[in-house]
XYZ file of C-alpha atoms in Angstrom:
419
model
C -29.540 2.095 74.937
C -32.538 2.855 77.122
C -34.048 5.000 74.342
C -33.588 2.152 71.855
C -35.301 -0.287 74.190
C -38.212 2.069 74.717
C -38.750 2.154 70.950
C -38.612 -1.640 70.748
C -41.000 -1.950 73.680
C -43.523 0.411 72.124
C -43.681 -1.688 68.995
C -43.861 -5.144 70.553
C -46.923 -6.471 72.305
C -46.271 -8.451 75.478
C -47.036 -12.141 75.217
C -49.086 -11.925 78.397
C -49.823 -9.357 81.077
C -46.611 -8.457 82.864
C -46.082 -10.559 85.948
C -44.211 -8.779 88.691
C -41.938 -10.998 90.708
C -43.618 -12.144 93.921
C -41.948 -10.647 96.954
C -41.537 -14.003 98.642
C -39.266 -15.261 95.840
C -36.657 -12.760 97.019
C -36.926 -13.837 100.665
C -33.606 -15.482 101.452
C -33.667 -18.752 103.430
C -32.391 -18.122 106.944
C -29.984 -19.612 107.619
C -28.694 -20.395 104.159
C -28.653 -24.155 103.642
C -25.252 -25.789 103.564
C -23.776 -25.947 100.127
C -21.258 -24.594 97.661
C -21.046 -21.388 95.632
C -23.340 -21.665 92.638
C -25.850 -24.001 94.263
C -29.426 -23.176 93.254
C -31.563 -22.195 96.250
C -34.818 -21.754 94.333
C -36.157 -21.106 90.850
C -39.415 -20.276 89.102
C -40.526 -19.918 85.495
C -42.121 -16.719 84.217
C -42.883 -15.053 80.864
C -40.664 -12.071 80.027
C -42.626 -8.984 79.045
C -41.140 -9.076 75.542
C -41.799 -12.693 74.606
C -43.327 -14.575 71.696
C -44.931 -17.761 73.041
C -44.438 -21.039 71.185
C -42.494 -19.388 68.369
C -39.081 -20.407 67.140
C -37.163 -17.170 66.835
C -34.828 -14.892 68.771
C -37.509 -13.709 71.196
C -37.697 -16.095 74.155
C -41.006 -17.616 75.156
C -40.020 -18.015 78.778
C -37.380 -17.496 81.417
C -36.472 -18.687 84.879
C -35.788 -16.578 87.911
C -33.093 -18.179 89.995
C -31.691 -17.627 93.455
C -28.230 -19.048 93.917
C -25.517 -19.202 96.521
C -22.557 -16.860 96.073
C -19.834 -15.217 98.144
C -19.448 -11.652 99.359
C -16.245 -9.616 99.373
C -15.264 -11.049 102.763
C -15.770 -14.702 101.899
C -19.186 -15.100 103.515
C -22.017 -16.957 101.800
C -24.812 -14.806 100.345
C -27.858 -15.366 98.154
C -27.995 -13.686 94.733
C -30.814 -13.704 92.200
C -30.810 -13.655 88.416
C -32.579 -14.713 85.230
C -31.845 -17.630 82.910
C -32.963 -17.558 79.265
C -32.578 -20.641 77.088
C -32.293 -19.671 73.441
C -35.160 -20.777 71.201
C -33.023 -20.853 68.053
C -30.408 -23.537 67.402
C -26.707 -23.064 67.975
C -25.338 -23.573 64.464
C -21.659 -22.962 65.177
C -19.100 -25.502 66.362
C -19.317 -27.526 69.544
C -22.045 -27.621 72.185
C -24.379 -24.712 72.840
C -22.623 -21.995 74.875
C -23.785 -20.044 77.901
C -23.109 -16.318 78.249
C -23.210 -14.663 81.662
C -24.475 -11.123 81.117
C -23.459 -8.739 83.885
C -25.832 -5.764 83.694
C -24.892 -2.118 83.600
C -26.019 0.275 86.302
C -29.631 -0.396 87.272
C -29.731 1.520 90.551
C -29.562 0.528 94.203
C -33.216 -0.058 95.076
C -34.500 -3.624 95.138
C -37.134 -2.770 92.517
C -34.301 -2.243 90.016
C -33.199 -5.892 89.871
C -33.121 -7.093 86.249
C -34.927 -10.296 87.234
C -37.868 -8.071 88.174
C -37.593 -5.635 85.267
C -37.519 -8.363 82.601
C -41.139 -9.067 83.582
C -42.211 -5.485 82.826
C -42.080 -3.510 79.585
C -41.889 -0.351 81.687
C -41.554 -0.013 85.443
C -43.063 3.158 86.859
C -43.982 4.295 90.350
C -44.833 8.003 90.646
C -43.311 10.440 90.602
C -39.857 9.534 89.240
C -39.264 5.797 89.707
C -39.082 4.883 86.009
C -37.101 2.064 84.378
C -36.903 -0.008 81.240
C -34.588 -3.021 81.226
C -32.132 -1.874 78.581
C -30.095 -5.071 78.941
C -32.888 -6.754 76.973
C -31.073 -5.498 73.854
C -27.817 -7.300 74.597
C -29.524 -10.389 76.030
C -31.696 -10.848 72.953
C -28.760 -10.201 70.619
C -26.924 -13.099 72.258
C -30.025 -15.306 72.247
C -30.486 -14.641 68.528
C -27.122 -16.342 67.958
C -28.299 -19.465 69.791
C -26.397 -18.727 72.987
C -28.137 -19.315 76.308
C -27.953 -16.305 78.638
C -27.996 -15.849 82.392
C -28.212 -12.339 83.851
C -27.099 -11.795 87.434
C -28.774 -9.237 89.695
C -25.598 -8.958 91.823
C -25.525 -9.078 95.605
C -28.154 -6.947 97.350
C -30.187 -5.989 94.277
C -33.571 -7.601 94.865
C -32.308 -9.545 97.855
C -31.853 -8.040 101.344
C -28.926 -5.759 102.066
C -27.250 -2.885 100.249
C -26.335 -3.569 96.637
C -22.565 -4.084 96.376
C -22.160 -1.510 93.611
C -18.606 -1.392 92.273
C -17.241 -4.011 94.673
C -14.669 -5.967 92.696
C -14.923 -9.288 94.487
C -18.658 -9.328 95.190
C -19.539 -8.533 91.584
C -17.000 -10.939 90.112
C -18.141 -13.785 92.346
C -21.800 -13.143 91.470
C -20.939 -13.450 87.764
C -18.973 -16.679 88.153
C -21.549 -18.261 90.438
C -24.330 -17.435 87.974
C -22.562 -19.693 85.470
C -22.240 -22.428 88.063
C -25.911 -22.077 88.962
C -27.090 -22.711 85.400
C -25.074 -25.935 85.219
C -26.822 -27.104 88.421
C -30.320 -25.896 87.586
C -32.723 -28.849 87.308
C -33.494 -29.498 83.656
C -30.743 -27.203 82.370
C -29.187 -28.179 79.050
C -25.950 -26.449 80.046
C -23.490 -28.801 81.700
C -19.927 -28.698 82.930
C -18.527 -29.141 79.419
C -20.499 -26.392 77.697
C -18.394 -23.346 76.822
C -19.022 -20.139 78.767
C -18.534 -16.483 77.898
C -18.654 -13.433 80.163
C -20.290 -10.276 78.832
C -20.833 -6.830 80.305
C -20.694 -3.098 79.707
C -20.250 -0.260 82.225
C -20.895 -1.669 85.703
C -21.231 -4.985 83.902
C -17.881 -4.464 82.221
C -16.285 -4.008 85.613
C -18.024 -7.125 86.921
C -16.942 -9.323 84.014
C -13.403 -7.939 84.072
C -13.229 -8.774 87.758
C -14.691 -12.232 87.159
C -12.139 -12.890 84.417
C -9.214 -12.216 86.719
C -10.779 -13.968 89.726
C -11.667 -17.150 87.858
C -8.307 -18.836 88.359
C -8.588 -18.692 92.157
C -12.371 -18.858 92.583
C -13.899 -20.946 89.775
C -11.113 -22.695 87.840
C -13.435 -25.513 86.760
C -15.562 -23.242 84.562
C -14.994 -23.635 80.823
C -14.712 -19.903 80.132
C -13.629 -19.189 76.564
C -13.598 -15.396 76.609
C -14.701 -12.175 78.267
C -16.149 -9.058 76.684
C -15.750 -6.108 79.048
C -16.889 -2.745 77.703
C -16.731 0.681 79.322
C -14.859 -0.851 82.260
C -14.733 1.160 85.514
C -11.455 -0.412 86.617
C -10.347 2.402 88.953
C -12.893 3.801 91.403
C -10.642 6.735 92.324
C -10.561 7.846 88.680
C -14.320 7.355 88.479
C -14.810 9.699 91.433
C -13.276 12.520 89.404
C -15.059 11.806 86.120
C -18.554 11.344 87.565
C -18.469 14.492 89.683
C -20.686 17.200 88.221
C -22.118 15.002 85.470
C -25.366 13.112 85.054
C -23.871 10.072 86.781
C -22.789 11.741 90.025
C -25.417 9.719 91.906
C -23.711 6.506 90.797
C -20.759 7.592 92.901
C -23.202 7.703 95.806
C -24.122 4.071 95.108
C -20.449 3.184 95.523
C -20.200 5.151 98.780
C -23.239 3.309 100.123
C -21.726 -0.043 99.155
C -18.437 0.785 100.877
C -20.236 2.022 103.997
C -22.333 -1.146 104.217
C -19.634 -3.632 103.325
C -16.593 -2.236 105.137
C -17.373 -1.222 108.747
C -13.901 0.258 109.223
C -14.860 3.108 106.878
C -18.055 4.171 108.629
C -16.515 6.558 111.131
C -14.576 8.328 108.392
C -17.585 8.571 106.090
C -19.883 9.767 108.879
C -17.370 12.414 109.895
C -17.028 13.740 106.356
C -20.689 13.641 105.286
C -22.983 16.611 105.908
C -26.583 16.111 107.082
C -27.734 16.887 103.546
C -25.214 14.425 102.154
C -26.570 11.714 104.438
C -30.092 12.455 103.177
C -28.891 12.102 99.591
C -27.082 8.816 100.229
C -30.084 7.353 102.049
C -32.373 8.498 99.249
C -30.397 7.066 96.347
C -30.044 3.733 98.161
C -33.726 3.169 97.333
C -33.672 4.427 93.735
C -33.224 3.140 90.211
C -30.722 4.904 87.981
C -33.214 7.068 86.086
C -34.592 8.615 89.266
C -31.103 9.174 90.652
C -30.128 10.999 87.462
C -33.315 13.072 87.504
C -32.930 14.122 91.137
C -29.186 14.529 91.525
C -27.558 14.660 88.090
C -25.198 17.567 87.285
C -24.553 18.280 90.981
C -21.215 18.144 92.764
C -20.205 15.690 95.472
C -18.835 18.647 97.457
C -22.485 19.466 98.202
C -22.629 16.275 100.282
C -19.601 16.916 102.504
C -19.103 18.926 105.673
C -16.132 20.962 104.475
C -16.853 21.228 100.756
C -14.199 18.778 99.626
C -15.099 16.412 96.811
C -15.397 12.673 97.268
C -12.208 12.223 95.241
C -10.362 14.505 97.662
C -11.815 12.674 100.643
C -10.738 9.307 99.241
C -7.175 10.594 99.339
C -7.574 12.016 102.848
C -9.350 9.145 104.636
C -6.995 6.161 105.075
C -9.574 3.412 105.558
C -11.673 4.621 102.647
C -8.559 4.995 100.507
C -7.517 1.403 101.248
C -10.944 0.024 100.339
C -11.104 2.056 97.130
C -7.632 0.858 96.150
C -8.736 -2.735 96.762
C -11.393 -2.315 94.077
C -8.872 -1.640 91.315
C -8.995 -4.248 88.559
C -5.849 -5.351 86.733
C -3.612 -6.956 89.359
C -4.518 -10.567 88.534
C -4.243 -12.422 85.228
C -7.315 -13.538 83.270
C -6.862 -17.110 82.096
C -9.014 -16.659 78.962
C -8.920 -13.981 76.225
C -10.474 -10.589 76.901
C -11.978 -7.958 74.611
C -11.935 -4.518 76.248
C -13.984 -1.914 74.389
C -13.700 1.727 75.361
C -14.920 4.992 73.926
C -12.134 7.502 73.415
C -14.436 10.265 74.685
C -16.400 8.309 77.294
C -17.742 10.852 79.782
C -18.709 8.380 82.521
C -15.845 5.889 82.458
C -12.510 7.570 81.700
C -10.520 6.254 78.767
C -7.134 6.411 80.507
C -7.979 3.956 83.276
C -9.371 1.441 80.745
C -6.162 1.766 78.735
C -4.218 1.153 81.947
C -6.241 -1.998 82.612
C -5.396 -3.370 79.176
C -1.712 -2.546 79.654
C -1.661 -4.120 83.121
C -3.168 -7.350 81.852
C -0.797 -7.428 78.887
C 2.173 -7.134 81.239
C 0.792 -10.065 83.225
C 0.680 -12.218 80.098
C -3.037 -12.159 79.305
C -4.461 -12.179 75.786
C -6.140 -8.787 75.432
C -7.678 -6.910 72.536
C -8.222 -3.230 73.291
C -10.874 -1.880 70.931
C -11.076 1.916 70.859
C -14.428 3.350 69.845
C -13.480 6.553 68.036
C -16.494 8.792 68.495
C -16.344 12.586 68.848
C -17.259 14.203 72.159
C -21.022 14.802 72.167
C -22.625 16.813 74.983
C -19.864 16.002 77.492
C -21.157 15.167 80.954
C -24.527 13.911 79.694
C -23.348 10.285 79.269
C -23.720 10.265 75.466
C -20.040 9.427 75.134
C -20.576 6.406 77.370
C -23.815 5.062 75.921
C -23.031 5.275 72.190
C -19.941 3.014 72.227
C -22.037 0.220 73.725
C -23.998 0.190 70.480
C -21.150 0.714 68.036
C -19.115 -2.187 69.419
C -22.030 -4.624 69.766
C -21.818 -6.307 66.312
C -18.071 -6.821 66.645
C -18.364 -8.083 70.227
C -20.956 -10.656 69.118
C -18.639 -11.896 66.363
C -15.680 -11.886 68.761
C -17.544 -14.040 71.286
C -18.768 -16.409 68.563
C -15.159 -16.879 67.433
C -14.116 -17.789 70.966
C -16.748 -20.523 71.074
C -15.582 -21.755 67.654
C -12.006 -22.078 68.838
C -10.648 -19.304 66.615
C -7.381 -17.925 68.059
C -8.069 -14.671 69.877
C -6.550 -11.454 68.529
C -4.269 -9.421 70.770
C -3.210 -5.797 70.743
C -0.675 -6.272 73.525
C 2.302 -5.768 71.239
C 0.759 -3.043 69.099
């Protein structure tokens, strides 16, 4: 997807010089003002790098950065940022215009990787290896072209102070749900309490939307969510620890370790005791990086290189009781989504294992959810280099767009639960 976006970017002239987000926008009010999850703390308009001003068409002429109140994994109030796009083409389907919350895939763990910053740049580059293009532009603009408004969350700690809560089930799910609330409360927003809402994400975003879908009933029951598309879902962090090891995405496992270390103090002694001095250097380094740099510096290495005794992170998860408990808490599939879900998964995904996505679908079916499990049947291509993960995001996109449109039109959702 990043390669596709680079091609699009090369052929489209920015509407105006790219405007980097001012640092003070991301300064969180201290203390946070009293309020409720989803309250808007601040907002500002800006032109996306790929924009066509004053033109009716799928390319937006403007966007709003937002900072909104959300909740961390422990129930404490936090500030999260994001971007709201209002579609410039009409919604021609049934009912009022819908809002889609797009949960982004892995961006990195450095604050410079926040989508609300990257949407303002065609290409982000700081020498020597800090390079990013916002590949979620493809999915965002595909949704906008259908007349759906879109809000993209940055998640907790990406752009705002603190360590990005990478892979944390509750923190990511709450950030998604509160992004929807924030748009309904944004001054001048055309999205209100009655507008239908969809959740949309792939990879890290698939995990975030899957989590949001099953947390909605207890956390945001008032939201009019009609359906959730969750692709390439990392539903089981323990399984991820095995699959990522030795591949291009090994550094993403380090993001998760950093998030656990920062968010769960009871694990710090265990992690410190198991991590070698070199491993600590790696974890500190990737905490400041975007995904491309992490891949370039650490891809195809083994997590055993980071530990004192040469055990892998997967083995240490099993051996360290506090870490094991936190990792188990991140597993998705123990609560019931109240709206239909489309899970899309590549049979030969080499970043997110097929089996744990299949288990998620089966778990939700047993709980009574309406689930369609869409298998992307692609052959294994260069295993370990993430091709098997990236390609299904593109092959399923047209169907996922139609599936979401049907949910907004009130078409009964298909289910594969009894197949």
